[in-house]
Amino acid sequence: MSEEMMNTAVEKEYDASQIQVLEGLEAVRKRPGMYIGSTSSSGLHHLVYEIVDNSIDEALAGFCKNITVTINEGNTITVTDDGRGIPVDIQAQTGKPALEVVFTVLHAGGKFGGGGYKVSGGLHGVGASVVNALSEWLVAEVHKDGKIYQMKFSRGNITQEMTVVGSTDQHGTKVTFKPDPEMFDTLEYDYETLHTRMREQAFLNAGLQITISDRRGEEEVSETMCYEGGIKEFVRWYNRHKTELHSEVVYMAGSKGDAQAEIALQYNDSYTETLVSFANNIHTAEGGMHETGFKTALTRVMNAYGMKTGIIKTDADKVSGEDCREGLTAVISVKLTEAQFEGQTKTKLGNAYMRTLVDSVVNEQLTVYFEEHPMVARIILEKAMTANRAREAARKARENIRRKTALGGAAMPDKLRDCNETDPSLTEIYIVEGDSAGGSATQGRDSRFQAILPLWGKMLNVEKVREDKVIGNDKLQPVITALGAGIGEEFNLEKLRYHKIVIMADADVDGSHIRTLLLTFFFRYMRPLIEQGYVYSAIPPLYKLTRGKTTRVAFSDEERDQVSLEMRADNPNAKVEINRFKGLGEMNPTELWETTMDPETRTLKQIRLEDAVKADQIFTLLMGEKVEPRKEFIEQNARYVQNLDY
């Protein structure tokens, strides 16, 4: 080994001096994403959820009936509850007031077997301290034993020791905090996001009253929610834009030891399932053992009832789990003492015994319900059998397409103008509205990595048909074939031919409709495309401004005015000609490339799926069979529309 290499080795020696120990809440500020998921808008809202979860725990323990969440001026948050109030006496381990420990020590709280809570959502015990660490300032106020205790913090550090600031006949906790601008990409709270979460919690905790208020505008916006019917009302709310097949919501509940499970379900005439699950009031977006138990039992009970009554004749006619869940809306809520979640974001439940409990509850109680309500049972089973026949028809349609493909060789759509690159991670496809825009895009593109697929006419609204009608549809088949990954249950992301799918439609009402139809199709039949962030919307310019030989474009009215001013900076009286692009087809290939397709200058909007259930509701509302809810939505929101373009 050379002397130079030996010196380098010595310099790179790994010893104790290179081990960094982060004291207290420093770790949270160093790696906030580990504790709240991200520092984006979702992480910002997660701070509120952590504090509210503590109040919910008080409700679960039977000591809290009212929770208030307020967005104040300046995007500060106040959460108030009428629970017992965070303890203020000295905590034996630390010799400090419990209030201080809760807000300054990670993994401190009444959720680790100390008898504070039997059931809790915030099982990691990091909620209050993490919010404190990531806040510019936080004030905690406890009403307890006739006194008002107050403590103040800044970025996790104490700025005011616990002090008695008054007397009271109330009980509960009030926390006000301001998110730290050093930590977050945005500090703007979205009322509707918080409203949705609080409504969810009100449904899950029957009888608990939750009020959400927004005081930032000229007029305060506020709603108080309390649902005595609990998750039965939750199911009705999910089905409000759909036509239910039976009027009564089926409700089942049971417990074993400290574990409890409740399930509510109702079928509607749609072709999609809405299955939402919770564990200790935490939305388990990725499902888990409780969902598995429900699905298994539902399929078993329906097939057993069908065989017993003769509706299903043979084993070959039995319906699959997917058939049984077509048109189903179900909410599963379980409560347990030692919940095992995957990660701090708690998106999947891992406790195997919850599968057994939910399976048992559904198996026993749904069987009894079907026996006592044969008409409802028959309606539900016949829907599943119709879904089974449609699935078989879809399979045959796929087989026919495969056969044609095999006989006809490479069956890429005639209108597809493919790219030269074959590595999907380097390629992108523009799905373009109309042949005119398709022609300009084909001439203007970089053919090394950009493919063009023009669409003609309005495509099928997949919200109103089953999969067998979608497969082979002459408007959708070119998209399915070009992407190469299949659809529905056979969709395979590994076969995807392009990792950027760009919808490029005109910035008008027709363009918006085409974009919505395509997104509905992707959401219903190719959802992983959206989940993995492969779908984008191109943003074409609205205006072309010309002064002499100088030409610029603008993407909004505000930008148009600003660009016009800039072009006349040297001569305010100069004439700037402003033309409104009527469509992509009006642009010449060079303009289309420079404004909408060049990776160096273009603007793309990535289509993300932050809330699958909310997305499902919106697609049903906008694209479903029921006209009245859509009309109501337009009437309520029309006043917010400034223009129908980007």
XYZ file of C-alpha atoms in Angstrom:
646
model
C 0.000 0.000 0.000
C 1.413 3.425 -0.952
C 2.094 6.079 1.686
C -0.650 8.239 0.138
C -3.201 5.425 0.415
C -2.185 4.738 4.027
C -2.671 8.399 4.939
C -6.107 8.353 3.312
C -7.027 5.239 5.281
C -5.995 6.897 8.540
C -8.020 9.986 7.703
C -11.108 7.865 7.036
C -10.798 5.758 10.182
C -14.180 5.235 11.839
C -14.066 5.946 15.567
C -16.231 7.209 18.407
C -15.579 10.839 17.521
C -17.734 10.344 14.417
C -20.729 9.129 16.372
C -23.208 11.952 16.917
C -25.661 11.851 19.820
C -28.737 14.015 19.402
C -30.043 15.190 22.756
C -33.750 15.489 23.580
C -35.807 16.776 20.688
C -32.808 17.584 18.457
C -33.415 14.296 16.630
C -36.900 15.434 15.630
C -35.643 18.720 14.197
C -32.785 16.930 12.433
C -35.017 14.299 10.787
C -38.635 15.530 11.001
C -39.775 13.199 8.212
C -39.122 10.176 10.443
C -41.773 11.409 12.869
C -44.440 13.137 10.756
C -43.908 11.619 7.310
C -42.717 14.755 5.514
C -42.215 18.520 5.857
C -44.725 19.207 3.081
C -48.397 20.102 3.536
C -49.202 16.568 4.767
C -46.632 16.885 7.571
C -47.949 20.310 8.506
C -51.453 18.906 8.952
C -50.061 15.872 10.767
C -49.087 18.183 13.655
C -52.769 18.916 14.249
C -53.681 15.230 14.093
C -51.093 14.374 16.765
C -52.574 16.848 19.267
C -56.170 15.895 18.398
C -55.283 12.198 18.785
C -54.376 12.903 22.411
C -57.826 14.411 22.963
C -59.439 11.474 21.146
C -57.621 9.127 23.542
C -59.348 10.944 26.408
C -62.675 10.367 24.633
C -61.869 6.656 24.166
C -61.139 6.449 27.886
C -64.579 7.983 28.561
C -63.463 11.373 29.908
C -63.930 13.757 26.958
C -67.125 14.744 25.146
C -66.102 17.895 23.244
C -63.085 18.760 21.089
C -62.558 22.070 19.298
C -59.983 22.682 16.559
C -59.423 26.276 15.443
C -57.261 27.680 12.652
C -56.350 31.166 13.876
C -55.063 34.210 12.003
C -51.472 33.604 10.974
C -52.062 29.843 10.596
C -51.639 29.039 14.278
C -53.692 26.159 15.654
C -55.647 25.797 18.889
C -56.936 22.398 20.065
C -59.188 22.324 23.142
C -60.819 19.384 24.915
C -62.859 18.824 28.068
C -60.971 15.731 29.227
C -59.208 15.263 32.531
C -56.345 17.569 31.598
C -52.717 16.490 31.207
C -51.314 15.596 34.666
C -49.378 18.410 36.352
C -47.974 16.569 39.358
C -44.346 15.468 39.553
C -43.417 12.474 37.406
C -41.327 10.124 39.545
C -38.771 9.028 36.915
C -37.711 12.539 35.967
C -38.618 14.611 38.993
C -40.332 17.083 36.669
C -43.998 18.028 36.215
C -45.767 15.501 33.966
C -46.904 18.371 31.694
C -43.274 19.243 30.991
C -42.338 15.608 30.383
C -45.199 15.090 27.905
C -44.054 18.045 25.772
C -40.263 17.626 26.024
C -39.501 13.896 26.187
C -39.947 11.495 23.283
C -41.906 8.311 24.008
C -43.453 9.757 27.150
C -47.154 9.454 27.859
C -49.930 7.417 29.435
C -49.875 4.804 26.665
C -47.155 2.388 27.693
C -48.871 0.197 30.250
C -48.958 2.721 33.060
C -52.735 2.516 33.281
C -53.385 5.887 31.624
C -55.112 4.446 28.548
C -56.352 0.968 27.628
C -56.772 1.929 23.973
C -54.855 4.643 22.184
C -54.172 5.882 18.668
C -50.882 7.627 19.413
C -49.097 4.473 20.548
C -45.623 5.773 19.769
C -45.987 8.439 22.466
C -44.223 11.074 20.381
C -47.205 13.291 19.476
C -47.040 16.252 21.853
C -43.240 16.394 22.029
C -42.822 16.207 18.248
C -45.352 19.009 17.701
C -43.462 21.040 20.291
C -40.106 20.370 18.603
C -41.433 21.466 15.214
C -43.228 24.617 16.425
C -41.835 28.146 16.508
C -43.764 28.419 19.761
C -46.292 26.375 21.703
C -48.474 27.210 24.704
C -50.023 24.413 26.785
C -52.819 25.246 29.197
C -54.354 22.735 31.599
C -57.596 23.257 33.545
C -57.410 20.873 36.485
C -58.326 20.731 40.166
C -59.687 24.295 40.135
C -56.493 25.825 38.702
C -55.238 26.906 35.283
C -51.679 25.713 34.640
C -49.698 27.214 31.773
C -46.385 26.336 30.177
C -44.651 27.844 27.142
C -42.100 26.431 24.714
C -40.136 27.398 21.619
C -38.713 24.819 19.197
C -38.833 22.239 21.957
C -37.190 24.407 24.612
C -38.987 25.706 27.700
C -39.546 29.480 27.653
C -41.900 29.566 30.652
C -41.879 26.990 33.425
C -45.233 25.532 34.486
C -47.116 28.372 36.218
C -50.549 28.708 37.794
C -52.172 31.598 35.916
C -55.726 31.517 37.284
C -58.569 29.540 38.787
C -61.300 27.608 36.955
C -64.297 25.344 37.347
C -63.514 23.653 34.016
C -61.352 20.640 33.193
C -59.393 19.815 30.067
C -56.401 20.790 27.939
C -55.812 23.641 25.501
C -52.799 23.609 23.156
C -51.938 26.485 20.810
C -48.946 26.285 18.483
C -47.335 27.929 15.463
C -45.520 25.587 13.033
C -41.850 26.457 12.588
C -41.096 28.098 9.206
C -37.581 26.654 9.450
C -39.057 23.146 9.311
C -41.906 23.238 6.758
C -42.192 23.890 3.032
C -45.571 25.549 3.572
C -47.319 27.049 6.606
C -50.780 27.412 5.033
C -53.398 25.157 6.605
C -56.175 23.813 4.398
C -59.532 23.963 6.161
C -61.078 21.195 4.084
C -58.226 18.779 4.848
C -58.668 19.291 8.588
C -62.464 19.292 8.232
C -62.355 15.885 6.519
C -60.163 14.398 9.235
C -62.313 15.801 12.068
C -65.513 14.530 10.445
C -63.880 11.103 10.195
C -63.077 11.147 13.915
C -66.626 12.252 14.792
C -68.055 9.287 12.840
C -65.652 6.855 14.508
C -66.472 8.018 18.033
C -70.254 7.930 18.341
C -71.532 10.791 20.486
C -68.243 12.751 20.537
C -68.765 16.373 19.456
C -65.990 17.899 17.347
C -66.031 21.520 16.186
C -63.688 22.815 13.489
C -63.372 26.580 12.877
C -61.374 28.775 10.492
C -60.883 32.374 11.609
C -58.541 33.515 8.848
C -61.106 34.994 6.475
C -63.454 37.950 6.753
C -66.149 35.602 8.057
C -65.456 32.698 10.376
C -66.189 29.262 8.896
C -67.253 26.652 11.418
C -68.961 23.276 11.661
C -69.883 21.134 14.639
C -70.127 17.401 14.042
C -71.622 14.725 16.268
C -72.914 11.362 15.010
C -74.824 9.223 17.487
C -75.068 6.463 14.858
C -71.278 6.210 14.572
C -69.940 4.212 11.649
C -73.452 3.380 10.376
C -73.843 7.087 9.611
C -70.314 7.030 8.151
C -71.406 4.439 5.577
C -74.534 6.468 4.727
C -72.329 9.512 4.232
C -70.038 7.615 1.842
C -73.069 6.431 -0.132
C -74.774 9.824 -0.288
C -73.997 10.265 -4.016
C -74.858 6.655 -4.885
C -78.059 4.641 -5.168
C -78.154 2.089 -2.371
C -79.488 -1.420 -3.060
C -80.954 -1.858 0.446
C -82.084 0.873 2.812
C -80.668 -0.496 6.058
C -76.960 -0.318 6.896
C -75.817 -3.727 8.167
C -74.014 -3.305 11.502
C -71.935 -5.927 13.296
C -69.860 -5.689 16.475
C -68.015 -7.961 18.844
C -65.136 -8.167 21.289
C -62.644 -10.546 22.806
C -60.707 -9.478 25.880
C -59.641 -5.859 25.393
C -60.025 -6.049 21.592
C -63.185 -4.686 19.960
C -64.387 -4.668 16.356
C -67.323 -3.010 14.633
C -68.243 -3.225 10.993
C -70.915 -1.388 8.987
C -71.739 -2.073 5.344
C -74.221 -1.218 2.619
C -74.273 -2.033 -1.091
C -74.930 0.437 -3.925
C -75.431 0.086 -7.680
C -71.904 1.212 -8.645
C -69.120 -1.080 -9.860
C -66.470 -0.013 -7.365
C -65.802 -0.898 -3.738
C -65.176 1.533 -0.895
C -63.544 -0.297 1.991
C -62.218 1.990 4.727
C -60.567 0.667 7.862
C -59.358 2.135 11.144
C -57.422 0.875 14.147
C -57.723 2.956 17.321
C -59.172 5.768 15.154
C -56.082 5.781 12.919
C -56.944 5.376 9.227
C -55.133 2.223 8.055
C -54.791 3.242 4.407
C -52.864 0.088 3.524
C -55.342 -2.165 5.315
C -53.969 -4.990 7.398
C -55.222 -7.977 9.374
C -58.660 -6.526 10.161
C -59.371 -5.997 6.436
C -58.127 -9.490 5.583
C -60.465 -11.027 8.168
C -63.408 -9.042 6.805
C -62.795 -9.958 3.159
C -62.348 -13.666 3.903
C -65.510 -13.893 6.016
C -67.650 -11.862 3.580
C -66.776 -14.165 0.671
C -67.319 -17.287 2.769
C -70.725 -16.169 4.100
C -72.038 -15.138 0.665
C -71.022 -18.395 -0.992
C -72.359 -20.470 1.914
C -75.711 -18.662 1.782
C -75.846 -19.027 -2.018
C -75.202 -22.783 -1.866
C -77.669 -23.279 0.997
C -80.507 -21.468 -0.802
C -79.726 -22.884 -4.252
C -78.938 -19.467 -5.781
C -75.427 -20.829 -6.401
C -75.760 -24.299 -7.938
C -72.207 -25.696 -7.952
C -68.728 -24.945 -6.619
C -67.798 -23.722 -10.091
C -70.430 -20.976 -9.789
C -69.069 -19.588 -6.518
C -68.295 -15.878 -6.449
C -64.828 -14.476 -5.784
C -63.890 -11.912 -3.143
C -63.717 -9.217 -5.806
C -67.240 -10.124 -7.007
C -68.557 -9.949 -3.438
C -67.152 -6.444 -2.957
C -68.468 -4.836 -6.159
C -70.655 -1.905 -5.112
C -69.786 -2.405 -1.438
C -69.284 0.448 0.993
C -67.890 -0.762 4.307
C -66.246 0.791 7.342
C -64.222 -1.367 9.725
C -63.167 0.077 13.063
C -61.148 -1.901 15.600
C -59.829 -0.955 19.040
C -56.987 -2.835 20.718
C -54.430 -2.302 23.470
C -51.129 -3.232 21.835
C -51.628 -2.173 18.217
C -48.759 -3.028 15.881
C -48.542 -0.535 13.039
C -46.036 -0.477 10.224
C -44.019 2.710 10.788
C -44.811 5.965 12.547
C -47.351 6.892 9.883
C -49.435 3.857 10.983
C -50.863 2.781 7.642
C -51.128 -1.004 8.095
C -52.283 -3.065 11.070
C -50.198 -6.150 11.844
C -51.954 -7.814 14.809
C -52.911 -11.290 13.577
C -55.569 -11.828 16.261
C -57.610 -8.944 14.813
C -58.050 -10.977 11.632
C -59.550 -13.792 13.703
C -61.836 -11.443 15.653
C -63.201 -9.601 12.600
C -63.588 -12.873 10.664
C -65.551 -14.365 13.565
C -67.830 -11.325 14.001
C -68.676 -11.105 10.292
C -69.054 -14.855 9.856
C -71.529 -15.228 12.719
C -73.501 -11.984 12.500
C -73.751 -11.620 8.720
C -74.962 -15.218 8.458
C -77.737 -14.410 10.958
C -78.558 -11.155 9.131
C -78.928 -12.974 5.797
C -81.201 -15.573 7.406
C -83.389 -12.826 8.883
C -83.341 -10.603 5.754
C -83.544 -12.993 2.757
C -84.586 -10.244 0.310
C -81.502 -8.159 1.095
C -79.290 -11.262 0.962
C -80.660 -12.176 -2.484
C -80.130 -8.634 -3.855
C -76.520 -8.583 -2.635
C -75.748 -12.097 -3.883
C -77.291 -11.470 -7.299
C -75.129 -8.360 -7.688
C -72.053 -10.458 -6.890
C -73.100 -13.104 -9.421
C -73.660 -10.430 -12.080
C -70.161 -9.108 -11.298
C -68.855 -12.664 -11.682
C -70.410 -12.980 -15.150
C -69.044 -9.572 -16.155
C -65.575 -10.557 -14.931
C -65.754 -13.684 -17.059
C -66.832 -11.581 -20.058
C -63.891 -9.242 -19.404
C -61.530 -12.220 -19.282
C -62.815 -13.446 -22.649
C -62.473 -9.940 -24.099
C -58.839 -9.838 -22.930
C -58.225 -13.258 -24.450
C -59.677 -12.098 -27.773
C -57.385 -9.080 -27.772
C -54.373 -11.284 -26.957
C -55.339 -13.659 -29.779
C -55.619 -10.800 -32.255
C -52.293 -9.442 -31.044
C -50.635 -12.818 -31.493
C -52.062 -13.225 -35.004
C -51.420 -9.644 -36.079
C -47.898 -9.274 -34.701
C -46.963 -6.008 -32.981
C -50.360 -4.466 -32.355
C -49.358 -0.934 -31.396
C -52.059 1.630 -32.215
C -51.869 3.055 -35.751
C -51.777 6.617 -34.443
C -48.992 6.038 -31.909
C -45.767 7.797 -32.838
C -43.321 5.894 -30.679
C -39.912 7.018 -29.453
C -36.515 5.428 -30.102
C -35.492 4.825 -26.476
C -36.614 1.464 -25.040
C -35.800 2.015 -21.338
C -39.195 2.922 -19.767
C -37.542 5.012 -17.032
C -36.208 7.384 -19.725
C -39.330 7.661 -21.871
C -42.553 9.659 -21.817
C -45.780 9.524 -23.778
C -47.969 12.529 -24.552
C -51.653 11.631 -24.826
C -52.891 14.472 -26.995
C -56.352 15.780 -27.773
C -57.039 15.578 -31.514
C -55.069 14.889 -34.709
C -54.171 18.539 -35.274
C -52.385 18.893 -31.928
C -51.026 15.380 -32.406
C -49.423 16.439 -35.687
C -47.793 19.499 -34.147
C -46.611 17.469 -31.153
C -45.145 14.755 -33.413
C -43.186 17.318 -35.430
C -42.093 19.310 -32.387
C -41.134 16.444 -30.035
C -37.751 14.953 -29.261
C -38.269 11.551 -30.850
C -35.431 10.027 -28.849
C -37.583 9.749 -25.723
C -41.016 11.316 -26.420
C -43.917 9.289 -27.872
C -47.178 10.847 -29.080
C -50.643 9.256 -28.982
C -53.472 11.421 -30.424
C -57.022 10.738 -29.198
C -60.052 11.319 -31.347
C -63.483 12.160 -29.976
C -64.760 11.885 -26.405
C -63.716 8.697 -24.673
C -65.884 6.369 -22.627
C -66.893 7.424 -19.107
C -65.726 4.298 -17.263
C -67.562 5.333 -14.085
C -70.819 4.150 -15.657
C -69.758 0.773 -17.094
C -68.143 -2.510 -16.027
C -64.690 -3.702 -17.056
C -66.008 -5.919 -19.864
C -67.302 -2.765 -21.627
C -63.995 -0.968 -21.088
C -61.797 -3.670 -22.624
C -61.887 -3.371 -26.397
C -63.495 0.087 -26.395
C -62.185 1.771 -29.558
C -61.325 5.015 -27.729
C -59.599 3.390 -24.743
C -57.933 0.403 -26.394
C -55.153 2.508 -28.005
C -54.239 3.876 -24.553
C -54.263 0.384 -22.975
C -52.152 -1.072 -25.797
C -49.664 1.799 -25.953
C -48.977 1.721 -22.203
C -48.576 -2.058 -22.340
C -49.306 -2.833 -18.683
C -52.846 -4.225 -18.978
C -55.799 -3.054 -16.886
C -57.775 -3.977 -13.787
C -56.676 -7.004 -11.784
C -54.119 -7.911 -14.496
C -52.412 -4.513 -14.448
C -48.635 -4.989 -14.143
C -46.538 -1.895 -13.509
C -43.362 -3.732 -14.544
C -44.648 -3.947 -18.124
C -45.320 -0.199 -18.378
C -43.618 1.183 -21.504
C -43.330 4.810 -20.346
C -42.651 6.206 -16.864
C -44.060 9.628 -17.687
C -47.625 9.713 -18.983
C -48.495 13.278 -19.889
C -52.091 14.295 -20.612
C -51.918 17.249 -23.010
C -55.360 18.768 -23.608
C -56.585 22.264 -24.450
C -56.978 24.741 -21.592
C -60.759 24.935 -21.983
C -63.895 23.110 -20.871
C -63.567 20.339 -23.469
C -59.924 19.825 -22.548
C -60.845 19.611 -18.867
C -63.500 17.020 -19.669
C -61.062 14.864 -21.636
C -58.523 15.157 -18.829
C -61.161 14.103 -16.264
C -62.307 11.141 -18.387
C -58.705 9.928 -18.698
C -58.011 10.399 -14.991
C -61.217 8.502 -14.131
C -60.004 5.651 -16.335
C -56.524 5.629 -14.769
C -57.959 5.820 -11.228
C -60.437 2.976 -11.722
C -58.380 0.605 -13.873
C -54.696 1.605 -13.605
C -54.509 3.118 -10.120
C -50.812 2.234 -9.521
C -49.948 4.732 -12.291
C -51.271 7.542 -10.090
C -50.072 6.018 -6.814
C -46.508 5.803 -8.143
C -46.565 9.312 -9.635
C -46.349 8.386 -13.328
C -49.254 10.588 -14.512
C -48.839 14.275 -15.344
C -50.888 17.063 -16.888
C -49.175 19.400 -19.336
C -49.763 23.122 -18.860
C -50.025 24.830 -22.260
C -49.820 28.634 -22.452
C -52.981 30.715 -22.785
C -51.543 33.788 -24.516
C -49.024 34.709 -27.175
C -47.598 38.237 -26.943
C -45.766 39.799 -29.864
C -43.864 43.072 -30.182
C -42.022 43.380 -33.447
C -39.852 40.269 -33.792
C -40.059 39.448 -30.080
C -42.569 36.785 -29.005
C -43.365 35.551 -25.498
C -46.119 33.439 -23.954
C -48.147 33.665 -20.740
C -49.892 30.947 -18.732
C -52.393 33.157 -16.875
C -54.085 36.548 -17.054
C -51.736 37.879 -14.363
C -48.651 36.675 -16.221
C -50.037 38.120 -19.475
C -50.274 41.575 -17.896
C -46.815 41.280 -16.333
C -45.183 40.133 -19.600
C -46.925 42.935 -21.488
C -45.461 45.483 -19.034
C -41.990 43.971 -19.363
C -42.157 44.060 -23.177
C -43.040 47.771 -23.025
C -40.503 48.668 -20.337
C -38.364 50.762 -22.700
C -41.376 52.336 -24.403
C -44.732 52.412 -22.536
C -46.508 53.441 -25.759
C -45.232 50.490 -27.754
C -47.892 48.168 -29.102
C -47.897 44.564 -27.860
C -50.169 42.257 -29.826
C -51.875 39.714 -27.552
C -53.450 36.576 -29.018
C -55.409 33.982 -27.065
C -54.505 30.399 -28.010
C -57.762 28.662 -28.856
C -56.138 25.237 -28.695
C -52.961 23.214 -28.955
C -53.615 22.643 -32.639
C -53.094 26.372 -33.270
C -49.491 26.200 -32.117
C -46.789 25.399 -34.599
C -44.406 22.551 -33.694
C -41.683 24.908 -32.459
C -44.097 26.789 -30.158
C -45.507 23.555 -28.765
C -42.008 22.209 -28.064
C -40.719 25.385 -26.435
C -43.770 26.048 -24.258
C -45.208 22.644 -23.401
C -42.836 19.784 -24.255
C -39.238 20.890 -23.695
C -38.130 19.443 -20.310
C -36.008 22.563 -19.767
C -38.878 25.049 -20.042
C -42.221 23.220 -19.733
C -44.509 23.099 -16.698
C -46.031 19.744 -15.730
C -48.473 19.046 -12.907
C -47.949 15.670 -11.274
C -51.217 13.920 -10.453
C -50.914 12.562 -6.917
C -53.225 10.420 -4.813
C -53.193 11.771 -1.269
C -56.598 10.420 -0.227
C -57.976 7.492 -2.229
C -61.363 7.580 -0.509
C -61.796 11.297 -1.145
C -60.755 10.778 -4.775
C -63.309 7.986 -5.087
C -66.022 10.322 -3.767
C -65.093 13.079 -6.230
C -65.035 10.733 -9.243
C -68.423 9.320 -8.230
C -69.826 12.822 -7.787
C -68.513 14.259 -11.054
C -68.752 11.200 -13.317
C -71.422 8.973 -11.744
C -75.063 8.308 -12.644
C -76.696 10.658 -10.107
C -77.307 14.114 -11.592
C -78.719 15.848 -8.504
C -75.541 15.738 -6.344
C -73.508 17.033 -9.317
C -75.937 19.905 -9.837
C -75.770 20.695 -6.124
C -71.951 20.656 -6.236
C -71.900 23.101 -9.161
C -74.356 25.432 -7.446
C -72.285 25.440 -4.249
C -68.926 25.960 -5.939
C -69.708 28.073 -9.010
C -68.984 31.296 -7.114
C -65.373 30.193 -6.559
C -64.615 29.840 -10.276
C -62.556 32.765 -11.565
C -62.060 31.395 -15.071
C -62.341 28.000 -16.692
C -58.761 27.976 -17.962
C -55.517 27.314 -16.117
